[in-house]
mmCIF file of C-alpha atoms in Angstrom:
data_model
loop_
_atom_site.group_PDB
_atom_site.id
_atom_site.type_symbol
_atom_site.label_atom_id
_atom_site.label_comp_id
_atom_site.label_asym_id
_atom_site.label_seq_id
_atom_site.Cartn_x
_atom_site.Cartn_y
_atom_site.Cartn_z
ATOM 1 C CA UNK A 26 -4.263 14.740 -13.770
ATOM 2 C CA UNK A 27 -7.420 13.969 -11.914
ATOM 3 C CA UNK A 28 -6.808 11.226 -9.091
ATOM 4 C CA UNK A 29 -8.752 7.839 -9.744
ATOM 5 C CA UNK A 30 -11.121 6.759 -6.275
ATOM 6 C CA UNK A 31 -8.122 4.250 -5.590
ATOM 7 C CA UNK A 32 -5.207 6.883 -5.343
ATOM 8 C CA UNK A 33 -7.100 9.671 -4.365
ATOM 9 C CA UNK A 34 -7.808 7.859 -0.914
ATOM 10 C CA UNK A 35 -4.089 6.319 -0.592
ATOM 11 C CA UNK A 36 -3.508 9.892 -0.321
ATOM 12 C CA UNK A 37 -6.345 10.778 1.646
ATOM 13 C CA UNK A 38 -4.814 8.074 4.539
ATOM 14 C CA UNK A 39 -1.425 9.814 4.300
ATOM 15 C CA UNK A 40 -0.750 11.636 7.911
ATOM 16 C CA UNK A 41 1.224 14.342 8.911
ATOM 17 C CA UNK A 42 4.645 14.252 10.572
ATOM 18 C CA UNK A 43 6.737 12.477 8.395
ATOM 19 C CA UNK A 44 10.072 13.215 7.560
ATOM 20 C CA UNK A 45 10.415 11.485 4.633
ATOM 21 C CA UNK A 46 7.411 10.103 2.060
ATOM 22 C CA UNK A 47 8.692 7.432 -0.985
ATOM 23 C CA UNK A 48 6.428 7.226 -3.759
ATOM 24 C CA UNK A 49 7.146 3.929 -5.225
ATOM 25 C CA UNK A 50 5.939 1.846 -8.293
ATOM 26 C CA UNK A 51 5.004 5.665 -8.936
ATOM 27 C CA UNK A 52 4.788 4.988 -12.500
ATOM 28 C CA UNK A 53 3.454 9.218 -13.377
ATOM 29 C CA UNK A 54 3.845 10.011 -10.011
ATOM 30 C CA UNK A 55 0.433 10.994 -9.217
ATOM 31 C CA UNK A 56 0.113 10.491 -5.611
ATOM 32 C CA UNK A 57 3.536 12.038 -4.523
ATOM 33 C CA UNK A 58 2.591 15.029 -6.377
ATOM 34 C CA UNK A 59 -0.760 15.320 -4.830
ATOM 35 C CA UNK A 60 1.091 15.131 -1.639
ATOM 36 C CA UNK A 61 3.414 17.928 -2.628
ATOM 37 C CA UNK A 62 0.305 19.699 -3.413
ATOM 38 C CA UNK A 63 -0.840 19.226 0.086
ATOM 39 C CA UNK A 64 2.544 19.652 1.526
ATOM 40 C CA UNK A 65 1.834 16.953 3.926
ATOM 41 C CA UNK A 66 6.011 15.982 4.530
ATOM 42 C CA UNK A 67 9.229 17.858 4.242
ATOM 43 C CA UNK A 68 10.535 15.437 1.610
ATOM 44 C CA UNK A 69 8.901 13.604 -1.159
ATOM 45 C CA UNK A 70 10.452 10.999 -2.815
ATOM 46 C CA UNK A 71 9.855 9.306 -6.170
ATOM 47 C CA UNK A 72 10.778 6.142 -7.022
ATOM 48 C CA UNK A 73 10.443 3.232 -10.343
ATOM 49 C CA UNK A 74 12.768 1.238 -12.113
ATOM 50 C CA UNK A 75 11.655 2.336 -15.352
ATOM 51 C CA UNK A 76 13.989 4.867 -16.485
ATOM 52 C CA UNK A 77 11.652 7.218 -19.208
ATOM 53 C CA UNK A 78 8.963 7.290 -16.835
ATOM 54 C CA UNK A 79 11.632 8.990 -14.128
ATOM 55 C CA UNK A 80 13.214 11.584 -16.359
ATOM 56 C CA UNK A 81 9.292 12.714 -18.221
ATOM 57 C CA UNK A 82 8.285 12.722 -14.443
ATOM 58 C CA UNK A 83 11.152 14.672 -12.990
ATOM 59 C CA UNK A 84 10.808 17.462 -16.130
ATOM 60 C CA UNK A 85 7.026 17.841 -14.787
ATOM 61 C CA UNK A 86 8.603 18.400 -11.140
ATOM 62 C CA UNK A 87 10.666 21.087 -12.146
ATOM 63 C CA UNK A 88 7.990 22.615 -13.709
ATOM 64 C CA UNK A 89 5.249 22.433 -11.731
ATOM 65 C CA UNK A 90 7.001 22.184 -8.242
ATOM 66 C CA UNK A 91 9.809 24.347 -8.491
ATOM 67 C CA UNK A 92 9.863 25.436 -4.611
ATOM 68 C CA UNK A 93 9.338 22.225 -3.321
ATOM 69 C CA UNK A 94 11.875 19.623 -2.239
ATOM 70 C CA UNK A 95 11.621 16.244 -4.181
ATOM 71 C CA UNK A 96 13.801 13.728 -5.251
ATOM 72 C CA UNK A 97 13.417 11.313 -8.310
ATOM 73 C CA UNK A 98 15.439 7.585 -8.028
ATOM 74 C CA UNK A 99 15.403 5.289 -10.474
ATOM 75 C CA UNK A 100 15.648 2.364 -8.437
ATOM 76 C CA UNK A 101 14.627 -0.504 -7.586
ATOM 77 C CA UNK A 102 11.991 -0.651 -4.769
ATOM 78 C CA UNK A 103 14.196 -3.138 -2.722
ATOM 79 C CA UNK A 104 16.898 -0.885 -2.687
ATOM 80 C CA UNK A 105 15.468 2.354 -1.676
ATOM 81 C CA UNK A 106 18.701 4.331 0.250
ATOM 82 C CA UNK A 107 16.421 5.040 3.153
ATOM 83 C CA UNK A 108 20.115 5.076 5.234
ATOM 84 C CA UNK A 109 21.192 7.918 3.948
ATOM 85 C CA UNK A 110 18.002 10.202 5.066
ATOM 86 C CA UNK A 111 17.503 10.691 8.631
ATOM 87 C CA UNK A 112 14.007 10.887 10.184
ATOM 88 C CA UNK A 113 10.500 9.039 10.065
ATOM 89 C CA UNK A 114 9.596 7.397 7.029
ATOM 90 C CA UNK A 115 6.334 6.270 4.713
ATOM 91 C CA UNK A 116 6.477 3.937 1.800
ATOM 92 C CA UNK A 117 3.913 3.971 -0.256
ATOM 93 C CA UNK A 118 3.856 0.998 -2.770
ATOM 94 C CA UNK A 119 0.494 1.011 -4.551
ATOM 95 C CA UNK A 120 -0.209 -0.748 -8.134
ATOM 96 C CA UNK A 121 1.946 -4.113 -7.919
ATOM 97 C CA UNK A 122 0.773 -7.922 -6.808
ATOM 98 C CA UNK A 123 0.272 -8.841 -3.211
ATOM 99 C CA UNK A 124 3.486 -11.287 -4.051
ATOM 100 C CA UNK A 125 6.107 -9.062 -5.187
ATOM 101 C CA UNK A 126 4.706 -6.554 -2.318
ATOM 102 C CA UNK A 127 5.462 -8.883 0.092
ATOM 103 C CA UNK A 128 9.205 -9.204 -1.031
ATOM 104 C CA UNK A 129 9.314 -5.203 -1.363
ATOM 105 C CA UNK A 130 8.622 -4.963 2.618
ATOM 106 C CA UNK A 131 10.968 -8.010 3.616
ATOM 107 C CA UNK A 132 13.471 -7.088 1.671
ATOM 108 C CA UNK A 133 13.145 -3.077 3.180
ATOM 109 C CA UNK A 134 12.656 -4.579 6.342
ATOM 110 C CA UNK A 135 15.718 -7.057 6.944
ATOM 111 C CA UNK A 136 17.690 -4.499 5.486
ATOM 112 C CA UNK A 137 16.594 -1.729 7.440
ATOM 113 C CA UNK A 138 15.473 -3.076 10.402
ATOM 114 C CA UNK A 139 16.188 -0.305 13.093
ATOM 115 C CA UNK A 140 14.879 2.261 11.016
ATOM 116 C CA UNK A 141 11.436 3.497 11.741
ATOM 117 C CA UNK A 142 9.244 3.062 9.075
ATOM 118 C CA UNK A 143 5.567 2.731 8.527
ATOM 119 C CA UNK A 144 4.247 1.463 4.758
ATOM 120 C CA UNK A 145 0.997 2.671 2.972
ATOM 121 C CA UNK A 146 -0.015 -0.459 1.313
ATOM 122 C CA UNK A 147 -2.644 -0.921 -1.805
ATOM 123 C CA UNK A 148 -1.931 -4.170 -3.286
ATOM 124 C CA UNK A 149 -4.040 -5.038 -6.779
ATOM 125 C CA UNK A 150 -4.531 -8.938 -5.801
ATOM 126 C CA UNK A 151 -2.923 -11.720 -3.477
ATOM 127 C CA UNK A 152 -3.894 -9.640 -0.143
ATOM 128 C CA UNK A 153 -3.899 -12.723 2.106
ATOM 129 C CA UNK A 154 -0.483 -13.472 1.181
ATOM 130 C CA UNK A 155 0.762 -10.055 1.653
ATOM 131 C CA UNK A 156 -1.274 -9.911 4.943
ATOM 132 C CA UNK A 157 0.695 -13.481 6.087
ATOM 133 C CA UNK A 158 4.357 -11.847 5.666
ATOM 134 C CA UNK A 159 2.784 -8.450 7.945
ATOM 135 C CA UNK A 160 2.262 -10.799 10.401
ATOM 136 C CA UNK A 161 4.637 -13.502 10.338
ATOM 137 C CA UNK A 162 7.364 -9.880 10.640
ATOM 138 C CA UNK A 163 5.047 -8.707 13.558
ATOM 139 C CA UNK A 164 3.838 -5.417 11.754
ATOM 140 C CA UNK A 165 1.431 -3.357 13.452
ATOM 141 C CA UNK A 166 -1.985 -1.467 12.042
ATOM 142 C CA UNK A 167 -2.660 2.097 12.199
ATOM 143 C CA UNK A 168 -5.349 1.811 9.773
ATOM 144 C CA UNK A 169 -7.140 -0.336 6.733
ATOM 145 C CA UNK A 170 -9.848 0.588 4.133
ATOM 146 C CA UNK A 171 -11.795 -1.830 1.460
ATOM 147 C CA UNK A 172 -13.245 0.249 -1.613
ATOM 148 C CA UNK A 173 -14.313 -0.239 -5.076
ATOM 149 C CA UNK A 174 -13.382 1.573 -8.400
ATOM 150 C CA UNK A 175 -13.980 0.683 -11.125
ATOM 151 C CA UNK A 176 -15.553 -2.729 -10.189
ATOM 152 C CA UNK A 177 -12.315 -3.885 -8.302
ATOM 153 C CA UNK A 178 -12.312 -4.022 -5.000
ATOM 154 C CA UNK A 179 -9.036 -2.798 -2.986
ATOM 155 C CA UNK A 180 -7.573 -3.048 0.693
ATOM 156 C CA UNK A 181 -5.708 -0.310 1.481
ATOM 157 C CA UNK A 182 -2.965 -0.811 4.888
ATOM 158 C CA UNK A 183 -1.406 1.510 6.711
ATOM 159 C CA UNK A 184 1.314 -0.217 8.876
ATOM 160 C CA UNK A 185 4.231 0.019 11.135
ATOM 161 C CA UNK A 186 7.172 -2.116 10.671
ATOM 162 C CA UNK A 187 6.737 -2.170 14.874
ATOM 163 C CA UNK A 188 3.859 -3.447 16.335
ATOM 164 C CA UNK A 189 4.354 -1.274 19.436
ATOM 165 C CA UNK A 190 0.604 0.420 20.138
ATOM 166 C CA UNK A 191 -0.674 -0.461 17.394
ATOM 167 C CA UNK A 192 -3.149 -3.405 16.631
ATOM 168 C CA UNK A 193 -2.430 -6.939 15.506
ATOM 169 C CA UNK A 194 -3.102 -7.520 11.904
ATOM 170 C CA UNK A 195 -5.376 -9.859 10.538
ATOM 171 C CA UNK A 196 -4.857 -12.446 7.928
ATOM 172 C CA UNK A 197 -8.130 -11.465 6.830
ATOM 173 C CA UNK A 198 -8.752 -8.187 7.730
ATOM 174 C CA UNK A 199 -10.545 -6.738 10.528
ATOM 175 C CA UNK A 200 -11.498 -2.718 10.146
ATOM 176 C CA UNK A 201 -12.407 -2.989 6.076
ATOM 177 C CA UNK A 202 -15.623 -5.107 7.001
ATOM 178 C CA UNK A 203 -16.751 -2.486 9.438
ATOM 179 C CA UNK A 204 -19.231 -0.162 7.938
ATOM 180 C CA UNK A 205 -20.650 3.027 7.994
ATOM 181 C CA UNK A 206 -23.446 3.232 5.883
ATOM 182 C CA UNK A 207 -25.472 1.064 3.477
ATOM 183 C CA UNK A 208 -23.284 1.444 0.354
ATOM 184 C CA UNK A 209 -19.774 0.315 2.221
ATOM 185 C CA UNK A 210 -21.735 -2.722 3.659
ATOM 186 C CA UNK A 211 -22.880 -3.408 0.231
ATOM 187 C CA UNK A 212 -19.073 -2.920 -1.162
ATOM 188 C CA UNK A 213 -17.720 -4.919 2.113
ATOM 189 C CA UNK A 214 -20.327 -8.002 1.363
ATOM 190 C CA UNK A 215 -19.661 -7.864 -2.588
ATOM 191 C CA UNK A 216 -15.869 -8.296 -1.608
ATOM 192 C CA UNK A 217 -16.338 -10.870 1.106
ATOM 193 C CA UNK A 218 -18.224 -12.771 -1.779
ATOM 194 C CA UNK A 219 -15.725 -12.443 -4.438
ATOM 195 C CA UNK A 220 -13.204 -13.348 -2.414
ATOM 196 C CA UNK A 221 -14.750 -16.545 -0.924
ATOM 197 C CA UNK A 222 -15.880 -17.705 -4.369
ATOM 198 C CA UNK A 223 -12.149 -17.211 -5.786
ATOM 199 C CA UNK A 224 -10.484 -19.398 -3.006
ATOM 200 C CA UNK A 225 -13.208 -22.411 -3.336
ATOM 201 C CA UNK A 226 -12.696 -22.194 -6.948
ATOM 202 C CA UNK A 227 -8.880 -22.686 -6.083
ATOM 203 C CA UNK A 228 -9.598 -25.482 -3.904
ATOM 204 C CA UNK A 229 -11.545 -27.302 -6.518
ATOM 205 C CA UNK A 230 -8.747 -27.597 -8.666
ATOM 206 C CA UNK A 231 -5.996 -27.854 -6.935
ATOM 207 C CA UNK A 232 -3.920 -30.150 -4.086
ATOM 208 C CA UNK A 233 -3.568 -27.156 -1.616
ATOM 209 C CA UNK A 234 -5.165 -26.924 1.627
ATOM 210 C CA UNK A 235 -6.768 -24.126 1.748
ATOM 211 C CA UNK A 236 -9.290 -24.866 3.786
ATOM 212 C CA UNK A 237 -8.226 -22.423 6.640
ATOM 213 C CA UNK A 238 -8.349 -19.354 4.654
ATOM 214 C CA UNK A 239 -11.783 -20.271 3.234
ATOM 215 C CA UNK A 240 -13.016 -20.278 7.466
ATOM 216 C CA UNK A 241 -11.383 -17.476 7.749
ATOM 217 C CA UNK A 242 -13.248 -15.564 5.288
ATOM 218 C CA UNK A 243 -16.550 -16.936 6.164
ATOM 219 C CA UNK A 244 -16.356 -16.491 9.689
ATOM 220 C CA UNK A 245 -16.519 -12.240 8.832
ATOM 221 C CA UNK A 246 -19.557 -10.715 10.053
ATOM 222 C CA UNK A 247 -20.728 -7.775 7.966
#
């Protein structure tokens, strides 16, 4: 099947030289195969909860990546048995809530925290709060991209679960509202927009302070 804009560039921001890639929330598996396609790691790894999706998905596999090595789990995200595979790791967890993201990582985190993994991270909404527990757990950035498909707009982080070289992340983003050419500023100042007119309607009708996160928004340059 034909990648949509969103997953073809969560694969696109994949880089080489790790052991071991988990394709999670994979629901048809689309980006782990693309990635076998490309041959990008030595290990691919798919992984959902839901157990028909895992057995129609492994039966493609076998047939149309025979001589490649790939493992199916049906498992829950949380408990991905990243113990028992030695090496450098990328999770990818794409399709789910900025919420439940954000207990995927901490949970993978605390319970593997001397492991050395990086996650590939494209949640559908709540991106501040997914941003907050990055940060609050001292994650790095290697890299971040806004872009639109079908008229949603999508951040896209790669992190390390080290901040070691890499740059601080920021609570509102720092490299996605950095363009290139006419049509990302357009996308970046569209987003920037939406966003900003979500949180004030939030404000408006409810007790939260939320004041800081509107500044923080409106305080981007594009």
């Amino acid at each position: 099947m034909k990648l949509s804009k969103r997953l073809k560039k969560i694969e696109q921001m994949v880089p080489p030289n790790y052991t071991h890639i988990w394709d999670c929330c994979c629901d048809h598996g689309l980006i782990g195969a693309a990635l076998l396609s490309r041959q990008v790691a030595d290990n691919i790894h798919f992984s959902d909860i839901v157990p028909e999706l895992m057995v129609a998905l492994e039966k493609k596999l076998l047939r149309f990546y025979p001589q490649s090595t790939w493992q199916v789990h049906c498992l829950d995200v949380a408990e991905l048995p990243l113990e028992h595979y030695d090496g450098k790791h990328l999770i990818i967890i794409a399709g789910v809530g900025g919420d439940l993201m954000s207990q995927l990582v901490e949970t993978i985190h605390q319970r593997h925290q001397h492991a050395n993994i990086d996650f590939l991270l494209c949640p559908v909404n709540h991106q501040f709060t997914l941003r907050q527990t990055l940060i609050e757990h001292d994650f790095g950035l290697k890299h971040e991209v806004l872009i639109e498909d079908n008229r949603r707009f999508y951040e896209i982080m790669l992190v390390s679960s080290t901040r070691g070289d890499n740059e601080k992340i920021s609570a509102v983003g720092s490299k996605i509202w950095q363009s290139d050419s006419a049509e990302q500023a357009e996308i970046a100042t569209k987003y920037k927009d939406k966003t900003l007119s979500h949180y004030r309607r939030i404000q408006r009708g409810s007790t939260a302070n939320i004041q800081a996160v509107i500044d923080g928004y409106s305080a981007i340059s594009i």
